[in-house]
Structures are given as C-alpha cells and as structure tokens.
Coordinates of C-alpha atoms and ligand atoms in Angstrom, one line a residue:
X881 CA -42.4 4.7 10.1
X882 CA -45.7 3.9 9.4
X883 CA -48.9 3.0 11.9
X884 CA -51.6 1.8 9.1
X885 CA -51.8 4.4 6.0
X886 CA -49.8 7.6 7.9
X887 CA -46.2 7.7 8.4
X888 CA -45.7 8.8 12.4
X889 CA -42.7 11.0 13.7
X890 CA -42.2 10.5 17.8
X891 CA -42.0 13.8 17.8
X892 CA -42.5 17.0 16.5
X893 CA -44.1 20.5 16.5
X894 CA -46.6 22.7 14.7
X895 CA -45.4 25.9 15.5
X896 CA -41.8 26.2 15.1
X897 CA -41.3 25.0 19.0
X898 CA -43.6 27.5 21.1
X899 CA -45.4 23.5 22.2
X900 CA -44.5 19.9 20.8
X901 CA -46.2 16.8 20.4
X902 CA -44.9 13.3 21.2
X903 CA -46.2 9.5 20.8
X904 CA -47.5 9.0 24.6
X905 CA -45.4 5.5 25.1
X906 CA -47.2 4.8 28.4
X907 CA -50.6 4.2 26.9
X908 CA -48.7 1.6 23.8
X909 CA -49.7 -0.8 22.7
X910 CA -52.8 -0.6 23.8
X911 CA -53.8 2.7 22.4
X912 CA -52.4 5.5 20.2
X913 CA -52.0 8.5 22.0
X914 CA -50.6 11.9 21.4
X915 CA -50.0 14.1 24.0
X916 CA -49.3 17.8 23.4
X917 CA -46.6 19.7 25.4
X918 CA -46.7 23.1 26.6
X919 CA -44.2 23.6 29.0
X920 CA -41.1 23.1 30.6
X921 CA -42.1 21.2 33.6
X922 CA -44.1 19.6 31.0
X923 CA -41.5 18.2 28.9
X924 CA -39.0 17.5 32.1
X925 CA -42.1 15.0 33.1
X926 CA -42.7 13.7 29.7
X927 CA -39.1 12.3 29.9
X928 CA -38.6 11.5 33.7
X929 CA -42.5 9.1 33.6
X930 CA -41.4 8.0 29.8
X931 CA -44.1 9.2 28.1
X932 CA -40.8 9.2 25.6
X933 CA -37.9 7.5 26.3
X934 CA -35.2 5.6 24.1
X935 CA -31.6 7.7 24.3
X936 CA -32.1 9.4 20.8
X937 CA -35.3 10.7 21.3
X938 CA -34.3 11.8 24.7
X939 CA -32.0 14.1 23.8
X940 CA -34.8 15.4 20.8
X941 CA -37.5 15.9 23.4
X942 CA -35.1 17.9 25.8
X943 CA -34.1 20.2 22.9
X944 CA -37.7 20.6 22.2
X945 CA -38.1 21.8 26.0
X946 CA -35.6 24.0 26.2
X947 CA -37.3 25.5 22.7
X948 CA -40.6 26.1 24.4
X949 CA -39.0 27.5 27.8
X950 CA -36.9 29.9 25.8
X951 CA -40.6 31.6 24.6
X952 CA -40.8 32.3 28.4
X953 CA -37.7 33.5 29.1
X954 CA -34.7 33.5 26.9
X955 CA -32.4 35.2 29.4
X956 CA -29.0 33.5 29.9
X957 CA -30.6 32.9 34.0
X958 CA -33.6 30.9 32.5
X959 CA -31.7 29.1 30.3
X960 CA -29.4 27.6 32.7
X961 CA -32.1 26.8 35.0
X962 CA -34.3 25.4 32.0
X963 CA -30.9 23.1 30.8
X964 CA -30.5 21.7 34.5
X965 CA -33.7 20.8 35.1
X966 CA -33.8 18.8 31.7
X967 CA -30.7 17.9 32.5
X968 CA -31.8 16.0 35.9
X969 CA -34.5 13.9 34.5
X970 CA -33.0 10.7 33.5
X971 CA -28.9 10.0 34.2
X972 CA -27.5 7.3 31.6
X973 CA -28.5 8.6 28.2
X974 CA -25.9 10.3 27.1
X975 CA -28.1 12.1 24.0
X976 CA -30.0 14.5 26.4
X977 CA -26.6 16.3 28.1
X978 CA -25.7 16.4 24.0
X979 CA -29.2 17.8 22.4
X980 CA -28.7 20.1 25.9
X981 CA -25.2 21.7 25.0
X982 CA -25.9 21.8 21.6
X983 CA -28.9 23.5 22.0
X984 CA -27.1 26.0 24.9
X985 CA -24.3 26.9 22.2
X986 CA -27.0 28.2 19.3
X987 CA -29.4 29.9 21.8
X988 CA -26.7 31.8 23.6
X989 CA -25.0 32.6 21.0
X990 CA -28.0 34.6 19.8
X991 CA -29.3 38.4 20.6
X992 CA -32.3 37.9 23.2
X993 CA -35.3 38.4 21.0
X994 CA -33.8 36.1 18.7
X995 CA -33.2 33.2 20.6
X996 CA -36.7 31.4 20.6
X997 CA -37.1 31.4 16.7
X998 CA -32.9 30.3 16.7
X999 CA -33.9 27.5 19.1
X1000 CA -37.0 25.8 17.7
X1001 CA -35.1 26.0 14.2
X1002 CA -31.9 23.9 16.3
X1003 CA -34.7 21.5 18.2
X1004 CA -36.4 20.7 14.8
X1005 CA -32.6 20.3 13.4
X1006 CA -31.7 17.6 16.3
X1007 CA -34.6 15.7 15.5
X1008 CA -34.1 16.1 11.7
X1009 CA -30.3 14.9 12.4
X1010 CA -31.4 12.0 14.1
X1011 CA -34.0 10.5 11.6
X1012 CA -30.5 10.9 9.0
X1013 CA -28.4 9.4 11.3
X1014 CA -30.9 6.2 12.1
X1015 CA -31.5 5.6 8.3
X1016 CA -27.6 5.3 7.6
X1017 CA -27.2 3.2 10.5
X1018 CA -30.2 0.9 8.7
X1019 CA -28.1 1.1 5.5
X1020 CA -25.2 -0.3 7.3
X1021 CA -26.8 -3.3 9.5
X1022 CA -29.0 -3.8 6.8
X1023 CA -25.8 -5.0 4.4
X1024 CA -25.0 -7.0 7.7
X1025 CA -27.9 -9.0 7.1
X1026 CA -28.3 -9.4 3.6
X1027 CA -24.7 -11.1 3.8
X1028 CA -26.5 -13.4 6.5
X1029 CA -29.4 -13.9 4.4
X1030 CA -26.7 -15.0 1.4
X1031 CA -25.9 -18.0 3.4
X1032 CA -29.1 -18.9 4.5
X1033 CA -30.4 -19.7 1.3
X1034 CA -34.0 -17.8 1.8
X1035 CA -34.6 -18.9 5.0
X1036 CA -35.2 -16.0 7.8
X1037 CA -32.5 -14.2 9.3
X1038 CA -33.2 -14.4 13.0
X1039 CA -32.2 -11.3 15.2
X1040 CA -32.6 -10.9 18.5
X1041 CA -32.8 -7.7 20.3
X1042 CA -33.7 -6.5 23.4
X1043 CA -35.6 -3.5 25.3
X1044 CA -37.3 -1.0 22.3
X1045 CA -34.3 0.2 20.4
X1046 CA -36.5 0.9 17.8
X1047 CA -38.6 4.3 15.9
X1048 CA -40.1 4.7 19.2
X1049 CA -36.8 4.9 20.5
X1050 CA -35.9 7.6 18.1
X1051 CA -37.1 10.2 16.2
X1052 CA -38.2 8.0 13.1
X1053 CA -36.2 4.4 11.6
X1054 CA -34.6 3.4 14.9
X1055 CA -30.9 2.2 15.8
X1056 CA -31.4 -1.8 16.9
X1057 CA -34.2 -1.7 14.1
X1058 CA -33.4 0.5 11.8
X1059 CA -31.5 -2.1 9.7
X1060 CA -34.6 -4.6 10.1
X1061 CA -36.3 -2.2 8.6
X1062 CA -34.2 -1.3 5.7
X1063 CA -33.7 -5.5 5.1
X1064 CA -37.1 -5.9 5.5
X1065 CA -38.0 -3.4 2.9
X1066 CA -35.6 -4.7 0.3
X1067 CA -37.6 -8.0 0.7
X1068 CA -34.7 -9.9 2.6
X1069 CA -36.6 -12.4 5.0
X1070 CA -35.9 -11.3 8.4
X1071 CA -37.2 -12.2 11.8
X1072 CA -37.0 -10.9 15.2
X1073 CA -37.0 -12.3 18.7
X1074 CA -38.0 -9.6 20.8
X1075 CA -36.9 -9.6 24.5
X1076 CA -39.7 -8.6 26.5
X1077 CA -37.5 -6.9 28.5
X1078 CA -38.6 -7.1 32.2
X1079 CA -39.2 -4.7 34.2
X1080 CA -40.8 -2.2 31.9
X1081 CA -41.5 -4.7 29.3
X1082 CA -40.3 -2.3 26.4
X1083 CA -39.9 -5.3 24.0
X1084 CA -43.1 -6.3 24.7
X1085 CA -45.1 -3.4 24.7
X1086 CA -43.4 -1.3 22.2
X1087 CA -40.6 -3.7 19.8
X1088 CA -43.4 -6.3 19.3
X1089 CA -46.2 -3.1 18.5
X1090 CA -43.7 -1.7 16.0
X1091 CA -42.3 -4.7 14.1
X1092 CA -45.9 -6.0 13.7
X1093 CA -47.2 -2.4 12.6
X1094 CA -44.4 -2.3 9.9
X1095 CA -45.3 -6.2 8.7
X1096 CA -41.9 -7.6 9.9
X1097 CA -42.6 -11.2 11.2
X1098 CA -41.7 -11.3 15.2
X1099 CA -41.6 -13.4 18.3
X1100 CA -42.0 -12.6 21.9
X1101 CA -39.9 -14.2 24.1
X1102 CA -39.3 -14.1 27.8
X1103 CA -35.8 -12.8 28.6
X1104 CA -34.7 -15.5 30.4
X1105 CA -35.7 -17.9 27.1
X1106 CA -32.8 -15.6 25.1
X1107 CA -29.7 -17.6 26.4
X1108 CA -31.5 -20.7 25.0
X1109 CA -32.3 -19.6 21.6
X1110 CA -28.6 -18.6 21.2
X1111 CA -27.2 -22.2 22.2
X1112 CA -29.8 -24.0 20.2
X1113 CA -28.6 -21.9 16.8
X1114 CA -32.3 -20.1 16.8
X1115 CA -30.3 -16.7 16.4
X1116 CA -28.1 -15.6 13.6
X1117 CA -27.2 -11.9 15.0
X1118 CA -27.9 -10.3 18.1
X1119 CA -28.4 -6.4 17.4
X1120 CA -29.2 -4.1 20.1
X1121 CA -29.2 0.1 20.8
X1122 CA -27.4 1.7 23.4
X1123 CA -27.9 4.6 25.7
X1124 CA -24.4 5.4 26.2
X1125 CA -21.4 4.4 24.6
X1126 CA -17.8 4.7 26.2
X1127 CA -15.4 6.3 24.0
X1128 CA -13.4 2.5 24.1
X1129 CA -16.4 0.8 22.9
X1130 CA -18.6 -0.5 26.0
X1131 CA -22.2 -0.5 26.2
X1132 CA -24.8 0.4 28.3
X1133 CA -28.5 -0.3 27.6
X1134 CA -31.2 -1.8 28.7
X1135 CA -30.8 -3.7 32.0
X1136 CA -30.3 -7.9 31.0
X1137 CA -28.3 -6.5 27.3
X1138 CA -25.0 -8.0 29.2
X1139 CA -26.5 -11.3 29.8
X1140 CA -26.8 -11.5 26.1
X1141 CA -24.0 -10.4 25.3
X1142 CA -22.6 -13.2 26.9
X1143 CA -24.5 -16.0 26.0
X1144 CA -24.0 -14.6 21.8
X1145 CA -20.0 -14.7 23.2
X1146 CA -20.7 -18.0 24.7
X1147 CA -22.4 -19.5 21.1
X1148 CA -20.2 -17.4 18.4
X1149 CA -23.5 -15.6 17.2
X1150 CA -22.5 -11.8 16.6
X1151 CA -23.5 -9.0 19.1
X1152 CA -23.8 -5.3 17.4
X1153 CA -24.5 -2.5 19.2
X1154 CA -26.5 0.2 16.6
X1155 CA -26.4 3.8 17.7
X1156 CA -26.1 7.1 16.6
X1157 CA -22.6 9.4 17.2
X1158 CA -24.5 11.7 19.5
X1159 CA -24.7 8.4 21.8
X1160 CA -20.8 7.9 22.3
X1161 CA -19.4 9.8 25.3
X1162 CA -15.9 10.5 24.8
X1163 CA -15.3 12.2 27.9
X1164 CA -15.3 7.7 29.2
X1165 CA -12.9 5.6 28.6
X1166 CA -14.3 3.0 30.7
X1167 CA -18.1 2.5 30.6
X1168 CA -18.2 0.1 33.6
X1169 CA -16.6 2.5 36.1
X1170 CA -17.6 5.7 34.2
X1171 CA -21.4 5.3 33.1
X1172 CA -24.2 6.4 35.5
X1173 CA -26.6 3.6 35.8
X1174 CA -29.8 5.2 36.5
X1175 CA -31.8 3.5 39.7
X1176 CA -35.6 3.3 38.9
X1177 CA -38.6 2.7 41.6
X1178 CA -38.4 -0.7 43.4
X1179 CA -42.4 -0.7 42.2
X1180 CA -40.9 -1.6 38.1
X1181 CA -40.1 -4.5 39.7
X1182 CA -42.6 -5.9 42.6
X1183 CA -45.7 -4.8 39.6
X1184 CA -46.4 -4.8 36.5
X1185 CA -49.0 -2.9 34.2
X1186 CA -51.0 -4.3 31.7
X1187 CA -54.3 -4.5 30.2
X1188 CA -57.6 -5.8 31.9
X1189 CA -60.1 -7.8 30.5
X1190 CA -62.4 -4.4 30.3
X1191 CA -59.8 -3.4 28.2
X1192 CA -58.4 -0.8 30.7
X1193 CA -54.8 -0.4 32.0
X1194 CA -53.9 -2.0 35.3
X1195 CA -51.3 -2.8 37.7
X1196 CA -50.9 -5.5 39.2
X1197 CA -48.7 -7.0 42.2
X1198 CA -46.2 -9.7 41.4
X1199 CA -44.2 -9.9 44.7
X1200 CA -45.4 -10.8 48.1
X1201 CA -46.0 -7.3 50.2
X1202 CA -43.2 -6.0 51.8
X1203 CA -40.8 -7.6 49.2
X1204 CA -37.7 -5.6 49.2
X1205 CA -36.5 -5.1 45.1
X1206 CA -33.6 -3.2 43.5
X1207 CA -34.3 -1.9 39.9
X1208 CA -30.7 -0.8 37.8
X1209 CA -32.4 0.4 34.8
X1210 CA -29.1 0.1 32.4
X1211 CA -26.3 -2.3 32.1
X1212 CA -22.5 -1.9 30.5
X1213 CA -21.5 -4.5 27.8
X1214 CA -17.9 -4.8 27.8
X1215 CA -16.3 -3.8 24.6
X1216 CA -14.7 -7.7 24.5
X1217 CA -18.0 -8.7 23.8
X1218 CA -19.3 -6.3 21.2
X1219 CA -18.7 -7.9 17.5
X1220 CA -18.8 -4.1 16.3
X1221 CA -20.3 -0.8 16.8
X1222 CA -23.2 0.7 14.1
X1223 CA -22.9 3.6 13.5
X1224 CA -24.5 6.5 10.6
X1225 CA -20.7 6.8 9.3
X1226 CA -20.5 2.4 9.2
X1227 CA -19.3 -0.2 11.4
X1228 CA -16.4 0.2 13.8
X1229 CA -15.1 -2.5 15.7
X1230 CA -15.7 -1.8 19.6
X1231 CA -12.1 -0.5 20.6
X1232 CA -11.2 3.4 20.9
X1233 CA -8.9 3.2 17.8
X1234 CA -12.1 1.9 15.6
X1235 CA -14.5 4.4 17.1
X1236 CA -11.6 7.4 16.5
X1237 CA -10.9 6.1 13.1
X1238 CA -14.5 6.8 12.2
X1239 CA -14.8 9.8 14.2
X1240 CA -11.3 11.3 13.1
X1241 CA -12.4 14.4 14.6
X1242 CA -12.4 13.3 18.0
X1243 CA -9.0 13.2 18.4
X1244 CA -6.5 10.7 19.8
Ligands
MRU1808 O1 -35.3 3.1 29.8 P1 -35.5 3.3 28.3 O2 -36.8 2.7 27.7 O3 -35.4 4.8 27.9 O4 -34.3 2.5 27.7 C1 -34.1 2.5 26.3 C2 -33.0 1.6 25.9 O5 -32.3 1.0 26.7 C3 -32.8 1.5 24.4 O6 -32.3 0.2 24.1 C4 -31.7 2.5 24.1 O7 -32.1 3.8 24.5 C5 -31.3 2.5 22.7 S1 -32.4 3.4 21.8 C6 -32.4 3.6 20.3

C-alpha cells in the first residue's frame, strides 16, 4: 500500500535473502523507520519485541530468517537449531510454525551449497504468496460491503475492527482491511471504527496510521466504546484478522476480539473473521482448549508508550506501583459467533464442513 507517492512492502530483501528489511512497527506512527536485518538472532528479536508482528507477516519474517541463517550454515544441525529458535519467539500465530516447515521442506530437500539461493527464492515466494492471498481475500469482503453499501443508499458503510489486521499486519493489502481497501478503491463509501486495542494500542498506533495514509475516512475509539456503537446501530459489519484459526472455525486474535464478537451477536451486526489459509491450523478442532494464548509482560499493561510533547517516545506509568497485572495477548472467538470466515479461496461459514469444503484438500 502506499505511504505518500511510494508503494511500501513490510518486508522484503535486496539481495536474494543474505539480509532483509522490515517496517520498524515500534517507532509507528510517529516515525517511518526501516530497520535492516542481518542475522538470525536478529530476526528472532525483530519478531519476539514486534518490530513486525501481525500473524501473516510473522510467518514471512521467519522464512526470511531462516534464509539469512542458511548463508551461515546450511547444514541439516543449523537448520534445526535456526527453525526452533524462530520457532520460540511468539506461541499463537500459527503462520510462523507454517512459513517454518515450509521453508524446512525446500531447504532440505536441497544439496548443501544450494540451499541458501533455494531458500531466499522460497522466503521471497511466502511473502509473494501472501500479498496474493490478502488481495483475494479484499476481493471477497470487499463484495461483502458493496452489498452493504446497496442498502445504504450512499451513506458510509461502518466497519469496525479491532487490533492492526491490516498491510502492516501482512506482507502488503491486509486481511481485516484488505477488503476496505479494495471498497474503498472502487469508490464505495466506507468507514472504519478502529479499536485502539489496549494494551499495545495496535488500532491506535498502526490501523488509524494506515487507514489515514491510504485516504479511507476513520475513527478512533476506545475499546470499551465498541459494545456501544454496536447497540446504537453505529456499525454495519464487524471484520477482524486472526492469528490462528481452529480447523472448526474458532478464532483467536487480538485480546478484547471476543468481547465483540459478542456484543455484534448480541445486536445482529455480522462478525467476519478475514485471514489467509496459511492461518487455519487443522491439527485443532477446538481453538478454546487447543490454541496457545501467548502471555506478554505485566509492564503492556501497568504502562503505556506514547509520544512527548518534545516529540520523543515515552513511557509512562498508568497503574499505582506494585500493581499486580496479567497480560493474555490473544483471545478465541467461538465458531457460534463468527458470521463467516474470509478467506483468498471466498467465504466459508465458521464450521469444519465450510472450512473443508473450501479447502477440499484437507481432508475429512
Ligand atoms: O500481537 P500482534 O500485534 O502480532 O497481534 C496481531 C493480531 O492480533 C492481528 O489481528 C492478527 O495477527 C491478524 S493479522 C492480519
């Protein structure tokens, strides 16, 4: 998507995946940063302090890393120690153990001094892949709300989303926003309440950033104001991303996405959930019991960062010292309450028979 004149990738490489470059999300929206990676610690930090983060470009920036460790050391000893400590940076987001295998399968299945070049072609494929995958999933939602827009007579569509499920999120288009994005550009009138999504404050700092940069008309709100916009008709479709989807259609995402869910149940306002094949883990059946739910630092919670008025990043305290806080980072959305799942192949209905009868390939 584009940042003034030049269209931005959130990440990519120069040299066929010796280093790689990502957006530096910790420094948005305040400034834009690239920062260049050169190695694997490198890239296991880059995820684990989200510097990226967002489940599809996760998994892209991992098979970037295991690219630039295989010009190190290709041998089958340093790729297994490359893949697990990738592997161990973040626990929910199912794209990183995907990109991971994937990129394990190619690179193994190569002669030694072949690998490298084999596995910055696959890295660069991953990320191509996803950028596909994200602008047929815009195709689809985006039919979703032009049917909306038919029966609002020019008035906005209002979506509501929550966390950054957006190009950040992703290689390029998005999942939650991809389809704003495609509506947008076919001049339907859409607008989008952002959750600011405490603790991070992803819809804040990075939804609201990208919407505006794109030209799509936005508002902010607090997450707790979400469950009020819903009962007062303020939202006509509630479309979010998801970091890993159980193979019978429940959600995880963001921490608070379950609240929503309920509150769209509560009001009849449709809840979507857009994401990307490599996002569904059909090794779960139920995501409530079988989705890891990372645990992040008590300190997302008791602080928060922002901008001082010298125009320098701070962080400031929010809780009385010694406050004791709990920070899940992800919550599951059951199935019951998902209106349908988004998908690059079209829209299945949140069950395991819908998800299967889209991805025949799965299996029963
Ligand atoms: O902790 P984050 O910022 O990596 O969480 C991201 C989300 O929860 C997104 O909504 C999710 O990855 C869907 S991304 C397209």
């Amino acid at each position: 998507m584009k940042i003034g004149e030049r269209h931005w990738r959130t990440i990519w490489s120069d040299d066929e995946g010796r280093s790689f470059n990502v957006i530096d999300q910790t420094k948005l929206p305040f400034e834009l940063a690239v920062c260049r990676i050169e190695t694997l610690d490198d890239a296991a930090c880059a995820i684990r302090d989200m510097v990226v983060r967002g489940a599809p470009l996760i998994g892209a920036t991992a098979a970037y890393g295991l690219a630039l460790a295989s010009y190190t050391d290709a041998s089958d000893g340093a790729m297994a120690a490359a893949f697990e400590k990738l592997l161990a940076t973040r626990p929910t987001a199912i794209n990183l153990r995907w990109a991971l295998e994937r990129m394990r399968e190619r690179i193994l299945s190569a002669r030694l001094q072949a690998r490298p070049a084999i596995a910055g072609l696959e890295a660069r494929r991953i990320a191509d892949e996803d950028v596909e995958c994200c602008r047929a999933i815009g195709v689809h939602s985006a039919a979703l709300l032009a049917e909306l827009s038919a029966h609002k007579a020019g008035a906005a569509v209002n979506v509501l989303t929550h966390c950054n499920a957006g190009w950040l999120a992703c290689v390029d288009w998005g999942t939650a926003l991809a389809g704003v994005y495609a509506a947008f550009d076919r001049g339907i009138n859409v607008h989008v309440y952002v959750d600011e999504t405490r603790p991070r404050n992803q819809g804040a700092s990075l939804t609201a950033y990208e919407l505006g940069a794109h030209g799509v008309a936005h508002t902010l709100i607090a997450d707790n104001a979400a469950g009020h916009l819903l009962q007062r008709g303020e939202v006509d479709i509630c479309i979010v991303g998801s970091d890993r989807t159980s193979a019978n259609g429940d959600v995880a995402n963001k921490i608070g996405t379950y609240n929503k869910a309920l509150a769209a149940k509560d009001n009849g306002v449709p809840f979507y959930a857009a994401l990307p094949s490599s996002t569904i883990d059909w090794a779960i059946g139920d995501g409530i019991a079988g989705i890891p739910i990372e645990e992040r630092s008590a300190r997302e919670v008791t602080h928060v960062r922002g901008r001082g008025a010298q125009g320098e990043l701070v962080e400031v305290q929010v809780a009385a010292p010694g406050t004791r806080a709990f920070n899940p980072a992800f919550d599951v959305t059951p199935a019951r309450l998902v209106s349908g799942i988004i998908t690059e192949r079209g829209i299945a209905s949140a069950s395991a028979a819908g998800l299967r009868q889209l991805y025949p390939e799965r299996g029963a």
